[in-house]
Short mmCIF file of N, CA, C and O in Angstrom, two decimals:
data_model
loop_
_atom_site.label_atom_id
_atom_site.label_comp_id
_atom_site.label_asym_id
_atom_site.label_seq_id
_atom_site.Cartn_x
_atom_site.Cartn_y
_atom_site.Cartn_z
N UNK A 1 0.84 -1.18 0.00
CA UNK A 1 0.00 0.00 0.00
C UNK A 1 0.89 1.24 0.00
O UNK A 1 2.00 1.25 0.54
N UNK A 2 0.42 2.17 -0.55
CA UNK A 2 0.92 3.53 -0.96
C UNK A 2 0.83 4.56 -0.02
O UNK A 2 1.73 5.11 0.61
N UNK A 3 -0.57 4.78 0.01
CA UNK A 3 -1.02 5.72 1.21
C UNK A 3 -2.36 4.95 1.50
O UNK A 3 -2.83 3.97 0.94
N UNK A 4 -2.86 5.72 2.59
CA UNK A 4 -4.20 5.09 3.08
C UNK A 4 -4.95 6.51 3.70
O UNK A 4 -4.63 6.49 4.89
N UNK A 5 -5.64 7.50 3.51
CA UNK A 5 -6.81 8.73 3.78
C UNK A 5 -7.93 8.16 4.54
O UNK A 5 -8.66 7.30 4.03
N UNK A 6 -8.14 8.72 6.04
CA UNK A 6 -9.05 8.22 6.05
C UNK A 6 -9.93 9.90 7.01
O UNK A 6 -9.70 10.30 8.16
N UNK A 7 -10.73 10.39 6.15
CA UNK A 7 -10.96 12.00 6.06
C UNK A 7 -12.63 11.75 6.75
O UNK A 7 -13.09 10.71 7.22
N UNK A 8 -13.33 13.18 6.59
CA UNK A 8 -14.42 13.61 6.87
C UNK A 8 -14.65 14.04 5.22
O UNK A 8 -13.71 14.15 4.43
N UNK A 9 -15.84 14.24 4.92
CA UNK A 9 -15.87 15.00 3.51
C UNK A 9 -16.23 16.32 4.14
O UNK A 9 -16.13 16.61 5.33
N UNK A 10 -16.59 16.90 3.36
CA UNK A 10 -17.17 18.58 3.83
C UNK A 10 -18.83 18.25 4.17
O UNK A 10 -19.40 18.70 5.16
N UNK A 11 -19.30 17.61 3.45
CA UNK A 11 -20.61 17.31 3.99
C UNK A 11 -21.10 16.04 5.19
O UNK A 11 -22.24 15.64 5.46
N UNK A 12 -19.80 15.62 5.76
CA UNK A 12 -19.90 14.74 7.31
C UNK A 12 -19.92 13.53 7.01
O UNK A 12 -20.56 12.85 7.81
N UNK A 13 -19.25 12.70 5.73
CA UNK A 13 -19.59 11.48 5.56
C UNK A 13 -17.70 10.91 5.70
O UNK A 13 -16.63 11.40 5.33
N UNK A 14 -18.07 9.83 6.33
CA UNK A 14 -16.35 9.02 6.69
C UNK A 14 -16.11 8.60 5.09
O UNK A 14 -16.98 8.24 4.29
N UNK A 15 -14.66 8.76 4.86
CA UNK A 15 -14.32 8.49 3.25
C UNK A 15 -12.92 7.41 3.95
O UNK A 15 -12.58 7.46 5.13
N UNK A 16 -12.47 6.79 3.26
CA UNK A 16 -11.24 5.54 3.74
C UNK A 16 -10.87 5.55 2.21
O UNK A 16 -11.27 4.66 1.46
N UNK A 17 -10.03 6.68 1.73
CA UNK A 17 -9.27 6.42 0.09
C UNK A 17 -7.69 5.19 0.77
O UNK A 17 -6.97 5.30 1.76
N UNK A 18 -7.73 4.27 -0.23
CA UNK A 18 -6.33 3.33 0.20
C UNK A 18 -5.73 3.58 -1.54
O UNK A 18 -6.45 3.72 -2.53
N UNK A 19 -4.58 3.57 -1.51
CA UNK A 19 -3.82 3.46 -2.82
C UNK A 19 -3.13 2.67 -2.75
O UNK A 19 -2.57 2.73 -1.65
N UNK A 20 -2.66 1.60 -3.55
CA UNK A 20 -1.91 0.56 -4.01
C UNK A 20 -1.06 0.95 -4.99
O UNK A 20 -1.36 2.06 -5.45
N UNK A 21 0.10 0.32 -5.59
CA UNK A 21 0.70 -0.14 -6.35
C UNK A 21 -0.75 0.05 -7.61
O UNK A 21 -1.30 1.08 -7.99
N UNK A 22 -0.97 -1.22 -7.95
CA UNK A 22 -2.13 -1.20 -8.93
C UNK A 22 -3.35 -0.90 -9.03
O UNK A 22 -4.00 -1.16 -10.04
N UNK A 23 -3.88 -0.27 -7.92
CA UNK A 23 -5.51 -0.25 -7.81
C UNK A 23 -5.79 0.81 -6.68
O UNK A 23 -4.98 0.95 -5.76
N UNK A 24 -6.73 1.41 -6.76
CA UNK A 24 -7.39 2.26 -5.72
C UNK A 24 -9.02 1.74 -4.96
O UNK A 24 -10.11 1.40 -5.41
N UNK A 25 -8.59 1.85 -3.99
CA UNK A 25 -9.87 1.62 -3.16
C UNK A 25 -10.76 2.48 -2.49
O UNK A 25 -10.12 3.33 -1.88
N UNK A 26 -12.10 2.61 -2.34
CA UNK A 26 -13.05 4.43 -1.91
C UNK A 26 -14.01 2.86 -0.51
O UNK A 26 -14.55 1.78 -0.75
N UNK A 27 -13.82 3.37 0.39
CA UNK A 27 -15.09 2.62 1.38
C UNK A 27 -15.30 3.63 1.96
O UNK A 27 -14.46 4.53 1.93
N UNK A 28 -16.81 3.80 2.85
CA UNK A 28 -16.94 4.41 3.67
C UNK A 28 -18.46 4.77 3.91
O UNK A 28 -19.08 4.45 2.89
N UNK A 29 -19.36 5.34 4.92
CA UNK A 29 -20.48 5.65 4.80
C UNK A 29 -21.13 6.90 3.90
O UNK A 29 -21.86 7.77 4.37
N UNK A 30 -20.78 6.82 2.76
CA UNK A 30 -21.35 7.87 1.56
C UNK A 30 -22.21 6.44 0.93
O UNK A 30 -22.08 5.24 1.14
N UNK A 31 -23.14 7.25 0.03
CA UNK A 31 -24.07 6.63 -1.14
C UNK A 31 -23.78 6.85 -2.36
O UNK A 31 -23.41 7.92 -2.85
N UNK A 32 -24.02 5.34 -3.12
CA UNK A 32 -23.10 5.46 -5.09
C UNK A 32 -23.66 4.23 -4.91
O UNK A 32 -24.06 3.57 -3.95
N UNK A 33 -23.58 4.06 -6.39
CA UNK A 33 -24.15 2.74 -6.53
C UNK A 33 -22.69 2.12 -7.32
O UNK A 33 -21.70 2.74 -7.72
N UNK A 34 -22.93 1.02 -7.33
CA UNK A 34 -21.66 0.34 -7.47
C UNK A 34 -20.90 0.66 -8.62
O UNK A 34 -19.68 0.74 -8.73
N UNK A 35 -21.74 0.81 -9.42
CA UNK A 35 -20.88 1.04 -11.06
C UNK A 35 -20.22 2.50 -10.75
O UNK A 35 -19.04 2.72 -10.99
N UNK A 36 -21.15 3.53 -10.15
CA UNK A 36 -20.09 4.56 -9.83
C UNK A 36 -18.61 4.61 -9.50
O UNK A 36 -17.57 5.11 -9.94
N UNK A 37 -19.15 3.65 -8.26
CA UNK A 37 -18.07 3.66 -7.27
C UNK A 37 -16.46 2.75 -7.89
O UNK A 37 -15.33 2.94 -7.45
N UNK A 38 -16.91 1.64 -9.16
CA UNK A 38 -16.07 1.44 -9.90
C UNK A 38 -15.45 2.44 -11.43
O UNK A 38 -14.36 2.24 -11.96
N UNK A 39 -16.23 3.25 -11.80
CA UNK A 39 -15.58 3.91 -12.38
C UNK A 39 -14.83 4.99 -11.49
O UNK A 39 -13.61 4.91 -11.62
N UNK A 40 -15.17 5.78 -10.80
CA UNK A 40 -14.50 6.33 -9.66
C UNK A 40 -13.15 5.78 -9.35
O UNK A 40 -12.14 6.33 -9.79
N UNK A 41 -13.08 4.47 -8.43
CA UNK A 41 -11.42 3.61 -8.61
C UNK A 41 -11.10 3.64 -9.49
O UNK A 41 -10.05 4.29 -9.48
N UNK A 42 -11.46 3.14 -10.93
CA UNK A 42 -10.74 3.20 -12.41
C UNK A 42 -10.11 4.30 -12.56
O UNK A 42 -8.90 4.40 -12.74
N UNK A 43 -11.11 5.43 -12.49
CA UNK A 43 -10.50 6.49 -13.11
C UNK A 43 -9.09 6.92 -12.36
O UNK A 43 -7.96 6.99 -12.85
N UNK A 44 -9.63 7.23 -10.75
CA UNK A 44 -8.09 7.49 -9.64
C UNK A 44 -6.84 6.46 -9.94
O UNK A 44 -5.66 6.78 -9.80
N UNK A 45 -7.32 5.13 -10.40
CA UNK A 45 -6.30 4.62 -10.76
C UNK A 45 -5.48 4.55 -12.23
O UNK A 45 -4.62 3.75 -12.59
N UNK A 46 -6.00 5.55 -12.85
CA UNK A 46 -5.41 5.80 -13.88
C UNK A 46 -4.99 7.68 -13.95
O UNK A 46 -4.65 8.46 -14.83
N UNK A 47 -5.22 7.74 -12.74
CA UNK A 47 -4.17 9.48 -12.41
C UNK A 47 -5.37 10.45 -13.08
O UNK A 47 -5.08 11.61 -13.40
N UNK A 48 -6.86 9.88 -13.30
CA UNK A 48 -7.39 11.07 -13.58
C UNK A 48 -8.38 11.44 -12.81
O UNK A 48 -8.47 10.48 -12.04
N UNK A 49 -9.62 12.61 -12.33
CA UNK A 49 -9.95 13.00 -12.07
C UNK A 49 -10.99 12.35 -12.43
O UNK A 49 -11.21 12.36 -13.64
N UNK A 50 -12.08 11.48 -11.44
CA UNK A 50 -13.29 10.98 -11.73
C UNK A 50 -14.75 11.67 -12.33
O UNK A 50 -15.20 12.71 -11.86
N UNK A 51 -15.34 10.99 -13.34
CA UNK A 51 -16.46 11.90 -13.37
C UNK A 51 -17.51 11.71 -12.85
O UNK A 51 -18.36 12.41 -13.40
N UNK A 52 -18.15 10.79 -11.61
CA UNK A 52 -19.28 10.27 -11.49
C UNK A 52 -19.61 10.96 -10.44
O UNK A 52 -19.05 12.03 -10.18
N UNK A 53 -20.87 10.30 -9.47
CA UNK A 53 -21.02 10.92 -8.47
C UNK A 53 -21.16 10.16 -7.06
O UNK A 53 -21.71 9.06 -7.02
N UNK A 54 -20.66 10.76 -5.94
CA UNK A 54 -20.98 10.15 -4.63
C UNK A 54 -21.56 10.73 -3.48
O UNK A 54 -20.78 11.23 -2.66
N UNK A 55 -23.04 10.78 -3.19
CA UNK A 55 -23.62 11.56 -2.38
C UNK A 55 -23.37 11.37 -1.06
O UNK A 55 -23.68 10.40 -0.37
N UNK A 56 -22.49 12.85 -0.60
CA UNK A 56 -21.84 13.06 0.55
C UNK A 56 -20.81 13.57 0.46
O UNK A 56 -20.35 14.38 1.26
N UNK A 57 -20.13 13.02 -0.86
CA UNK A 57 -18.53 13.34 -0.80
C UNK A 57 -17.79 13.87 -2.35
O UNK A 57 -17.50 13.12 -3.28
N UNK A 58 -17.56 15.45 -2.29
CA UNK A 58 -17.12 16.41 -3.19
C UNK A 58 -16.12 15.35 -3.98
O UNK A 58 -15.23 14.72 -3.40
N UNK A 59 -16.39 15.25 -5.36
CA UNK A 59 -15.41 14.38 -6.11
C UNK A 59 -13.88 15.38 -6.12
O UNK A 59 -12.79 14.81 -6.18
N UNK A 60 -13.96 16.52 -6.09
CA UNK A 60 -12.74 17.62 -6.30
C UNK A 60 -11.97 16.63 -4.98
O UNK A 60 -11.00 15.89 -5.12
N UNK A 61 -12.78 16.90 -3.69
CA UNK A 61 -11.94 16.97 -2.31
C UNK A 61 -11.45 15.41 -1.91
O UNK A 61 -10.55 15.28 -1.08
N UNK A 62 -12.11 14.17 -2.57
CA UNK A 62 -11.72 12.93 -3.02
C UNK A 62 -10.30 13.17 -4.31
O UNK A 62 -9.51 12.26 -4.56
N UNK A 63 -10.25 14.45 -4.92
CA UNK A 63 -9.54 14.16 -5.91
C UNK A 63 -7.97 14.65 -5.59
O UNK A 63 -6.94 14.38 -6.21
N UNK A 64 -8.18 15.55 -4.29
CA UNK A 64 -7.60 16.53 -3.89
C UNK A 64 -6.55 15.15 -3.22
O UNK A 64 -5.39 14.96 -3.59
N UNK A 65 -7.28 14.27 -2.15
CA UNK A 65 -6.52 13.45 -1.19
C UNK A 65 -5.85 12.48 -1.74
O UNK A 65 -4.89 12.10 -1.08
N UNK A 66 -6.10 11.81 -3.00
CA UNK A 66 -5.49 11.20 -4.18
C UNK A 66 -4.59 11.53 -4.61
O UNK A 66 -3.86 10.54 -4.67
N UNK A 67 -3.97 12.60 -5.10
CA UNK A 67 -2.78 13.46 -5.26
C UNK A 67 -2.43 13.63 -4.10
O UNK A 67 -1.24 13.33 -4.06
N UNK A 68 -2.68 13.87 -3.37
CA UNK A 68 -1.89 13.76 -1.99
C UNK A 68 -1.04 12.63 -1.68
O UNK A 68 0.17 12.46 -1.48
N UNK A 69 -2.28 11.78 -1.71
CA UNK A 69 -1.22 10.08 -1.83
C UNK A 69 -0.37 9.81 -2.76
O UNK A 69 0.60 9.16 -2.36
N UNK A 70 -0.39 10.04 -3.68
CA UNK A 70 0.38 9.64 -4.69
C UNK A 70 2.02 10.91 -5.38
O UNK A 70 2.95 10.89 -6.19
N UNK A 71 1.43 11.72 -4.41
CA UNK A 71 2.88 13.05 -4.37
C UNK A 71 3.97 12.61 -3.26
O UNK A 71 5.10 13.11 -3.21
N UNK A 72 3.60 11.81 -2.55
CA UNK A 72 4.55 10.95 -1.04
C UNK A 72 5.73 10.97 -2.01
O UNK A 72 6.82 10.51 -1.67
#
């Protein structure tokens, strides 16, 4: 593992971003339905900026802690 985030969003929902070597992982008490929540990992794991949505949690401020991990 790379880094591991485990934040508040701005709107009060627990976010747990983990980064790997090959893959990114999002758990936590926010709402997405699954296909989101896999394009979401896809995309972070390919260094870009997700387009979907997760109610609770600002995709910018998810995008923000991702670069964080991955600037170590």
């Amino acid at each position: 593992m790379i880094c591991e985030k485990v934040f508040r969003s701005r709107a009060g929902k627990t976010v747990i971003l983990r980064v790997y070597d090959n893959k990114v992982e999002i758990t936590g008490d926010f709402f997405t339905t699954d296909d989101d929540l896999r394009l979401i990992e896809d995309s972070l794991n390919r260094g870009e900026r997700p387009n979907a949505f997760i109610l609770g949690v600002d995709i910018d401020e998810l995008y923000e802690k991702f670069l964080e991990c991955v600037k170590k």
